[in-house]
PDB file of C-alpha atoms in Angstrom:
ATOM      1  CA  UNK A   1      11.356 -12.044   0.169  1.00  0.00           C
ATOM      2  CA  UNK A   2      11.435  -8.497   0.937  1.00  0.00           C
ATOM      3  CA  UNK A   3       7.980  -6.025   0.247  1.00  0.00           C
ATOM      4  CA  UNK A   4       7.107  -2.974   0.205  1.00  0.00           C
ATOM      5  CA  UNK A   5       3.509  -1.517   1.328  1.00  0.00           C
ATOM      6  CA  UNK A   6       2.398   1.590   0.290  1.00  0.00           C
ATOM      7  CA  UNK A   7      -1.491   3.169  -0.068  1.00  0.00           C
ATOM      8  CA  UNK A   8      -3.374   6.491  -0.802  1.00  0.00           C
ATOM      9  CA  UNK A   9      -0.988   7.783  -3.748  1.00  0.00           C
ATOM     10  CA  UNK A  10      -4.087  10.042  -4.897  1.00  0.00           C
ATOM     11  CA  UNK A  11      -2.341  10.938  -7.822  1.00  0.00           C
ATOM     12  CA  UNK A  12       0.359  13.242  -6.261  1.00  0.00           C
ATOM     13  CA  UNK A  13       3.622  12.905  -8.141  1.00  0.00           C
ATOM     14  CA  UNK A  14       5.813  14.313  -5.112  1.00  0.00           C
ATOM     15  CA  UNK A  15       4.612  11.615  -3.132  1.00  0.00           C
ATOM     16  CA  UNK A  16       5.574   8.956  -5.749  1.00  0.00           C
ATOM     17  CA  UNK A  17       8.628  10.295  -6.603  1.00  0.00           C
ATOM     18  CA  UNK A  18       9.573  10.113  -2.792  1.00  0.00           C
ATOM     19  CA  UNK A  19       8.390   6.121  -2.872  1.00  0.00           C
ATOM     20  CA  UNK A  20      10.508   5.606  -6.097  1.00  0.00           C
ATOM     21  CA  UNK A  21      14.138   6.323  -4.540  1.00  0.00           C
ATOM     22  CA  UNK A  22      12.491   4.082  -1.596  1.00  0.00           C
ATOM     23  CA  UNK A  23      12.117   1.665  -4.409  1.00  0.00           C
ATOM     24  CA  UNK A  24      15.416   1.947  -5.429  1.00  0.00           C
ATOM     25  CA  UNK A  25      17.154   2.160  -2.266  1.00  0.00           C
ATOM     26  CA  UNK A  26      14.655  -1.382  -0.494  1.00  0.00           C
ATOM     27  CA  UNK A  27      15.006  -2.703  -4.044  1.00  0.00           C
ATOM     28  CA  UNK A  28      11.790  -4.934  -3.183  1.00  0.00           C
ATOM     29  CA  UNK A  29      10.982  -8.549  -4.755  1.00  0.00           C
ATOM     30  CA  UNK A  30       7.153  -7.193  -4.917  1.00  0.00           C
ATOM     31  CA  UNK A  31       5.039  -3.779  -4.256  1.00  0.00           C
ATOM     32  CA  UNK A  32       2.048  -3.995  -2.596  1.00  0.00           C
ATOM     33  CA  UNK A  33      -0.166  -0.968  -3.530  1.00  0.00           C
ATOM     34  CA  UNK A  34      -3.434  -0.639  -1.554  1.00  0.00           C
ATOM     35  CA  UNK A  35      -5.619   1.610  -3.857  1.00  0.00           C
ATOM     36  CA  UNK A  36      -6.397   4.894  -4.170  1.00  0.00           C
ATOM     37  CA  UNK A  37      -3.931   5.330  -7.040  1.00  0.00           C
ATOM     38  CA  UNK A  38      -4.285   7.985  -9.118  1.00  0.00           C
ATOM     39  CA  UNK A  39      -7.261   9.950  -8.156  1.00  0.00           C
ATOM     40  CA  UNK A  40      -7.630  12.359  -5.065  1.00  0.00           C
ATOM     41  CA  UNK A  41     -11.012  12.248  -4.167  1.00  0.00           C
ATOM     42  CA  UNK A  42     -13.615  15.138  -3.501  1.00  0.00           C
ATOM     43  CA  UNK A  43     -12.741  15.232   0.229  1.00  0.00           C
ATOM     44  CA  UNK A  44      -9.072  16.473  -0.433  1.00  0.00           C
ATOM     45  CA  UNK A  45      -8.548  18.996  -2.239  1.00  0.00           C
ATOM     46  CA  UNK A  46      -5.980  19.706  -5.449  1.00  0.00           C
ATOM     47  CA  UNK A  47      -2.598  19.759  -4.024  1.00  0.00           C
ATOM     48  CA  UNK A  48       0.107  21.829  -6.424  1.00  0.00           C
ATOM     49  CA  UNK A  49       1.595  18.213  -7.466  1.00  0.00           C
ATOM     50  CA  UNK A  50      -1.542  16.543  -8.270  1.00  0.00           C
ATOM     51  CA  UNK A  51      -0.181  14.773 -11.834  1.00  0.00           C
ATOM     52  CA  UNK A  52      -2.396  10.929 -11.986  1.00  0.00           C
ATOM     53  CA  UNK A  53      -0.661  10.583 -15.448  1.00  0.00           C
ATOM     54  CA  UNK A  54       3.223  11.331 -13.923  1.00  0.00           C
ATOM     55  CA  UNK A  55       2.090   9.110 -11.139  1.00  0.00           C
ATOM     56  CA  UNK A  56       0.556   6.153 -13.125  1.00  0.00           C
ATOM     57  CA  UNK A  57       4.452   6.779 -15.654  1.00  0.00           C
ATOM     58  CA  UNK A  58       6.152   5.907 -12.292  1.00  0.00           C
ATOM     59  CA  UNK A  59       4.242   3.574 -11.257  1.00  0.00           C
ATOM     60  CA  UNK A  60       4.441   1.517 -14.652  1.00  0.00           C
ATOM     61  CA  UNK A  61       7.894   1.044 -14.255  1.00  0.00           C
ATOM     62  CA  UNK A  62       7.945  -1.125 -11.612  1.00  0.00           C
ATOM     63  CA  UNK A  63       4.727  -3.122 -12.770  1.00  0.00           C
ATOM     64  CA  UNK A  64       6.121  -6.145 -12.611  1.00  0.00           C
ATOM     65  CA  UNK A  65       6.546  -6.113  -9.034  1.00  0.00           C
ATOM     66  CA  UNK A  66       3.489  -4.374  -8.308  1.00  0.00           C
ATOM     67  CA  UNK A  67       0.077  -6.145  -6.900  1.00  0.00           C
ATOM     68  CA  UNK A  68      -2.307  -3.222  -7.212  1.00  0.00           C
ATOM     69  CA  UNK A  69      -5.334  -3.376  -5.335  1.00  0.00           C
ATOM     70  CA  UNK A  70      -8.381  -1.006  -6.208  1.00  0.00           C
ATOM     71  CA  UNK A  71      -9.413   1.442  -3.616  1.00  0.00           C
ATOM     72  CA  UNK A  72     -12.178   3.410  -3.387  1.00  0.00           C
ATOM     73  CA  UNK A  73     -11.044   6.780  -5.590  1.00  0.00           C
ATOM     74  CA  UNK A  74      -9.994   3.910  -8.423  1.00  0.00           C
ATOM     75  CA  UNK A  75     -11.617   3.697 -11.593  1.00  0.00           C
ATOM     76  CA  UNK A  76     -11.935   0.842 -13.634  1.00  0.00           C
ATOM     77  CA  UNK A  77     -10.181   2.874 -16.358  1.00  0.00           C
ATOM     78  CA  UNK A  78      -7.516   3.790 -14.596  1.00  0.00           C
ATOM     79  CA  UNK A  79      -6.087   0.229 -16.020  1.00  0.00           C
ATOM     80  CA  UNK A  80      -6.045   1.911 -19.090  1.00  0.00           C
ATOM     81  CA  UNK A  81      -3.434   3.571 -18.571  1.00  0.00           C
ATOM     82  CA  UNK A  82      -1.585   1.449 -15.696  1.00  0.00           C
ATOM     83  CA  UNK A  83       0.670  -1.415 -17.032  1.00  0.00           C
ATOM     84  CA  UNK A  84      -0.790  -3.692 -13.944  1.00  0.00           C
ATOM     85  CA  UNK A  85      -3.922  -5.139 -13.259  1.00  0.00           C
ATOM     86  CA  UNK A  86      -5.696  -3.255  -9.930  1.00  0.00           C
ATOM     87  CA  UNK A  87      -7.951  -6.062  -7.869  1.00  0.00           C
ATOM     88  CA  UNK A  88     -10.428  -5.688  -5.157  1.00  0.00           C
ATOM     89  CA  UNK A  89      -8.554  -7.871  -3.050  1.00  0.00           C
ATOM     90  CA  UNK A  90      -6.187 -10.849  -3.247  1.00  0.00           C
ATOM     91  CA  UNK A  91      -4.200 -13.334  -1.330  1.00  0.00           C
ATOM     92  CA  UNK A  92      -0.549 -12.826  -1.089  1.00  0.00           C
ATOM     93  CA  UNK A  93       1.802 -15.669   0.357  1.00  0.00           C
ATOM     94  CA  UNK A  94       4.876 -13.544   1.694  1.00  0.00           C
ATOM     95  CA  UNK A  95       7.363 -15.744   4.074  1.00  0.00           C
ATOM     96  CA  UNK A  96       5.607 -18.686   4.968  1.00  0.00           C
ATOM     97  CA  UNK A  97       2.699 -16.055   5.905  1.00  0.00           C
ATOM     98  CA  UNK A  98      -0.642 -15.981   4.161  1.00  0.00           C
ATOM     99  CA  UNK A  99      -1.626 -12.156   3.143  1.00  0.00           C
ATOM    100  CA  UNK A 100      -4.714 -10.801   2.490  1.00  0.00           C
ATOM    101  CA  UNK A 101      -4.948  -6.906   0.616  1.00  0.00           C
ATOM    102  CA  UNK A 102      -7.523  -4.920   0.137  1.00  0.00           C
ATOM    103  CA  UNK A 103      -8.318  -1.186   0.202  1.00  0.00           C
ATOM    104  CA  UNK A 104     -10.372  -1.460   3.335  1.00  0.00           C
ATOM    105  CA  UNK A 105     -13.441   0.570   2.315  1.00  0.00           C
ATOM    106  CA  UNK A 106     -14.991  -2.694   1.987  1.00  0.00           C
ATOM    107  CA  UNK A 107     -14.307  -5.031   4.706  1.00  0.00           C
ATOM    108  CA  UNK A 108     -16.383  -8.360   3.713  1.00  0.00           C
ATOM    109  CA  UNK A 109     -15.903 -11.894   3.764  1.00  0.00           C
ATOM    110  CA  UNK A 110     -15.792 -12.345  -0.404  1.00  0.00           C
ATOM    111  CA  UNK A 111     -12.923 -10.307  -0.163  1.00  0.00           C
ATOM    112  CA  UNK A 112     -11.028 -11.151   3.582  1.00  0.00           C
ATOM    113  CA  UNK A 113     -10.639 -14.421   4.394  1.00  0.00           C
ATOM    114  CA  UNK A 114      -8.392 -14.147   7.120  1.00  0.00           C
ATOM    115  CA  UNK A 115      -7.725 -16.845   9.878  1.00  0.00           C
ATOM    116  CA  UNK A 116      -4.928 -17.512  12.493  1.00  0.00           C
ATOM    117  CA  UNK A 117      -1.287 -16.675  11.795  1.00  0.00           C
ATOM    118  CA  UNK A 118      -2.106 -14.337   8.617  1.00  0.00           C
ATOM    119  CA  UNK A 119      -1.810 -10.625   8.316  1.00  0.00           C
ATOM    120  CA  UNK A 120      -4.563  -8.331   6.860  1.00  0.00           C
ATOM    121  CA  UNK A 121      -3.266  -5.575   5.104  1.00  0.00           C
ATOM    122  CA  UNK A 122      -5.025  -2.942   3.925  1.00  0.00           C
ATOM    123  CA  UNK A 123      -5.240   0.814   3.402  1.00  0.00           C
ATOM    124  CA  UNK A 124      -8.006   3.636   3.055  1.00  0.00           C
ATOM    125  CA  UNK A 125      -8.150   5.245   6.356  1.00  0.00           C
ATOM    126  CA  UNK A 126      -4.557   7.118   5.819  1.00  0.00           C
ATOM    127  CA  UNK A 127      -4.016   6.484   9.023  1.00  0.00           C
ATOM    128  CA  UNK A 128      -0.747   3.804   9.994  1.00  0.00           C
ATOM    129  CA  UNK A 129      -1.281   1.071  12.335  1.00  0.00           C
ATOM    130  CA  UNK A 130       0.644  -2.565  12.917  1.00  0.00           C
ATOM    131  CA  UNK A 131      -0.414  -4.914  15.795  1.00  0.00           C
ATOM    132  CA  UNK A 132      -1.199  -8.068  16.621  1.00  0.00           C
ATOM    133  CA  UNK A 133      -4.374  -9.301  18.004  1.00  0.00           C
ATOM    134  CA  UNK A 134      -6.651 -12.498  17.771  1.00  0.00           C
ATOM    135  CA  UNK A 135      -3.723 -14.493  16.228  1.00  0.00           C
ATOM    136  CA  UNK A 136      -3.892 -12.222  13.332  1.00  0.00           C
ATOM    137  CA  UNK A 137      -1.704  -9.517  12.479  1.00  0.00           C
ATOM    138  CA  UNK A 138      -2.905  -6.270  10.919  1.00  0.00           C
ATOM    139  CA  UNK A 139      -1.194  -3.689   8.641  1.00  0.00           C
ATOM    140  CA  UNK A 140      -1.995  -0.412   7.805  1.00  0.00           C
ATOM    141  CA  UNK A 141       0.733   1.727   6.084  1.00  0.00           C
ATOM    142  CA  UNK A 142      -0.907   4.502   6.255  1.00  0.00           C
ATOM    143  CA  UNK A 143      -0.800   7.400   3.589  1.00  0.00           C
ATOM    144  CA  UNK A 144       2.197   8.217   1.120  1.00  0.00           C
ATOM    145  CA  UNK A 145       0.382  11.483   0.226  1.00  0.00           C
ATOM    146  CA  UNK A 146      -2.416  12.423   2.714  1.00  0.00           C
ATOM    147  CA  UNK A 147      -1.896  11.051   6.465  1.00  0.00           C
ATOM    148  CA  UNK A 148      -4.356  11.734   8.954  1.00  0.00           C
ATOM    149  CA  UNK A 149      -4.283  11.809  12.902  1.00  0.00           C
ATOM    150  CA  UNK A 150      -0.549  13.591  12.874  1.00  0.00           C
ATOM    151  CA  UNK A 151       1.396  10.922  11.501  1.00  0.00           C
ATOM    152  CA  UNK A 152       3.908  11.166   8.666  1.00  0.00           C
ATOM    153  CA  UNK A 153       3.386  10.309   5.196  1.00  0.00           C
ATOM    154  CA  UNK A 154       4.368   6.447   5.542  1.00  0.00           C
ATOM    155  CA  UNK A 155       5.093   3.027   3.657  1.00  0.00           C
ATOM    156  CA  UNK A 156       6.004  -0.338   5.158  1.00  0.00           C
ATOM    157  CA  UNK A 157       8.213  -3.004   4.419  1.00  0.00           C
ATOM    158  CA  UNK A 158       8.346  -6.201   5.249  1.00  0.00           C
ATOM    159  CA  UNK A 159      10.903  -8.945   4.984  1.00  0.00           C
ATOM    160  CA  UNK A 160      11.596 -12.192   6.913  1.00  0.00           C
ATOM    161  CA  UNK A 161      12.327 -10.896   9.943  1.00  0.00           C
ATOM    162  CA  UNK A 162       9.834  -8.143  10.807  1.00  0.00           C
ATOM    163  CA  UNK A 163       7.456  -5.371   9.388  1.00  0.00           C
ATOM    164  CA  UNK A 164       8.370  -2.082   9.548  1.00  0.00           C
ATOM    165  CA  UNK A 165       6.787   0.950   8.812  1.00  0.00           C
ATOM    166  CA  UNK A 166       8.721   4.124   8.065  1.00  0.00           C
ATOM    167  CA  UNK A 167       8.625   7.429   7.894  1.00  0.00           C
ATOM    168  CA  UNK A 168       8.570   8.713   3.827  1.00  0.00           C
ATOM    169  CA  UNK A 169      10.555  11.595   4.334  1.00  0.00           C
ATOM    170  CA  UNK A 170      13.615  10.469   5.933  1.00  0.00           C
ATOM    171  CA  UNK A 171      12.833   6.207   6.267  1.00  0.00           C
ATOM    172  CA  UNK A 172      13.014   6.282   9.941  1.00  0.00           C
ATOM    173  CA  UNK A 173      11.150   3.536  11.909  1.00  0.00           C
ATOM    174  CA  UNK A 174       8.256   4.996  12.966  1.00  0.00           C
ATOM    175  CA  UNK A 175       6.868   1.106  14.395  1.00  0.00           C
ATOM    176  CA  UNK A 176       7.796  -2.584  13.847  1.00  0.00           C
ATOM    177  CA  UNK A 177       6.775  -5.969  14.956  1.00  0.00           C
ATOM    178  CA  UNK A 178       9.110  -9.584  14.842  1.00  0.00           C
ATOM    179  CA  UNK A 179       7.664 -11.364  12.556  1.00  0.00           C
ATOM    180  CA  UNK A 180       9.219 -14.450  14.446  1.00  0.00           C
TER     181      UNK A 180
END
């Protein structure tokens, strides 16, 4: 099964429409979207392609694939208009590994219920990160619109072999980790 990861949209079309030829290209069995969807936020400012409603249009294409979690910019009525439910967390079962989501704005146990030999993936701090510690492994795909600490705007895939996460511009390998 092959997914992609992908978090902190905040409603900028340029950014999605960047993601979309990655959908096309990856042609993934299931998206994993880690909230912050549509809206940008007060912190951020109003980038030039700010466009929630040509965001949530792309977005809907694909909502069959799509597991959308609810970050902390999401609404409740943002479902409204997306074709796909958004959740405050779930469990995922991706390649014989158990996969917990969630925004990561709220880190508690009714939402995480990680133990040994699962990865926790999760979003909110736009800033990318993929290791493995505790017998957990932990995924952050950092930001397809606003990345922090110098990094590149950034997505991840994984498949059965590894997890990769890649640079949005050009889909280099920015870091990965064997799965196996």
């Amino acid at each position: 099964m092959k997914i992609l990861v992908a978090s902190d949209i905040h409603g900028r079309i340029g950014a999605v429409k960047k993601l979309e030829d990655v959908i096309r290209a990856f042609s993934p069995d299931k998206i994993f979207i880690l909230g912050d969807l549509l809206y940008n936020g007060p912190r951020n400012g109003v980038p030039a392609d700010y466009d929630p409603m040509a965001v949530a249009n792309v977005l809907n294409k694909y909502a069959k694939k799509i597991v959308g979690i609810r970050g902390n910019c999401d609404s409740r009525i943002d479902e409204e208009i997306l074709k796909f439910k958004l959740q405050d967390g779930v469990v995922e079962h991706v390649n014989g590994f158990r996969c917990d989501l969630f925004h990561g704005d709220r880190i508690t146990s009714d939402i995480v219920h990680a133990s040994r030999g699962d990865i926790l993936i999760f979003g909110h701090t736009h800033v990318l990160s993929l290791r493995k510690a505790d017998g957990l492994i932990y995924l952050n795909p950092g930001s397809v619109s606003f990345p922090k600490e110098d990094n590149p705007a950034s997505y991840a895939t994984i498949d059965e072999k590894s997890i990769e996460i890649k640079n949005l511009e050009d889909g280099t390998v920015i870091t990965s980790l064997l799965l196996r």
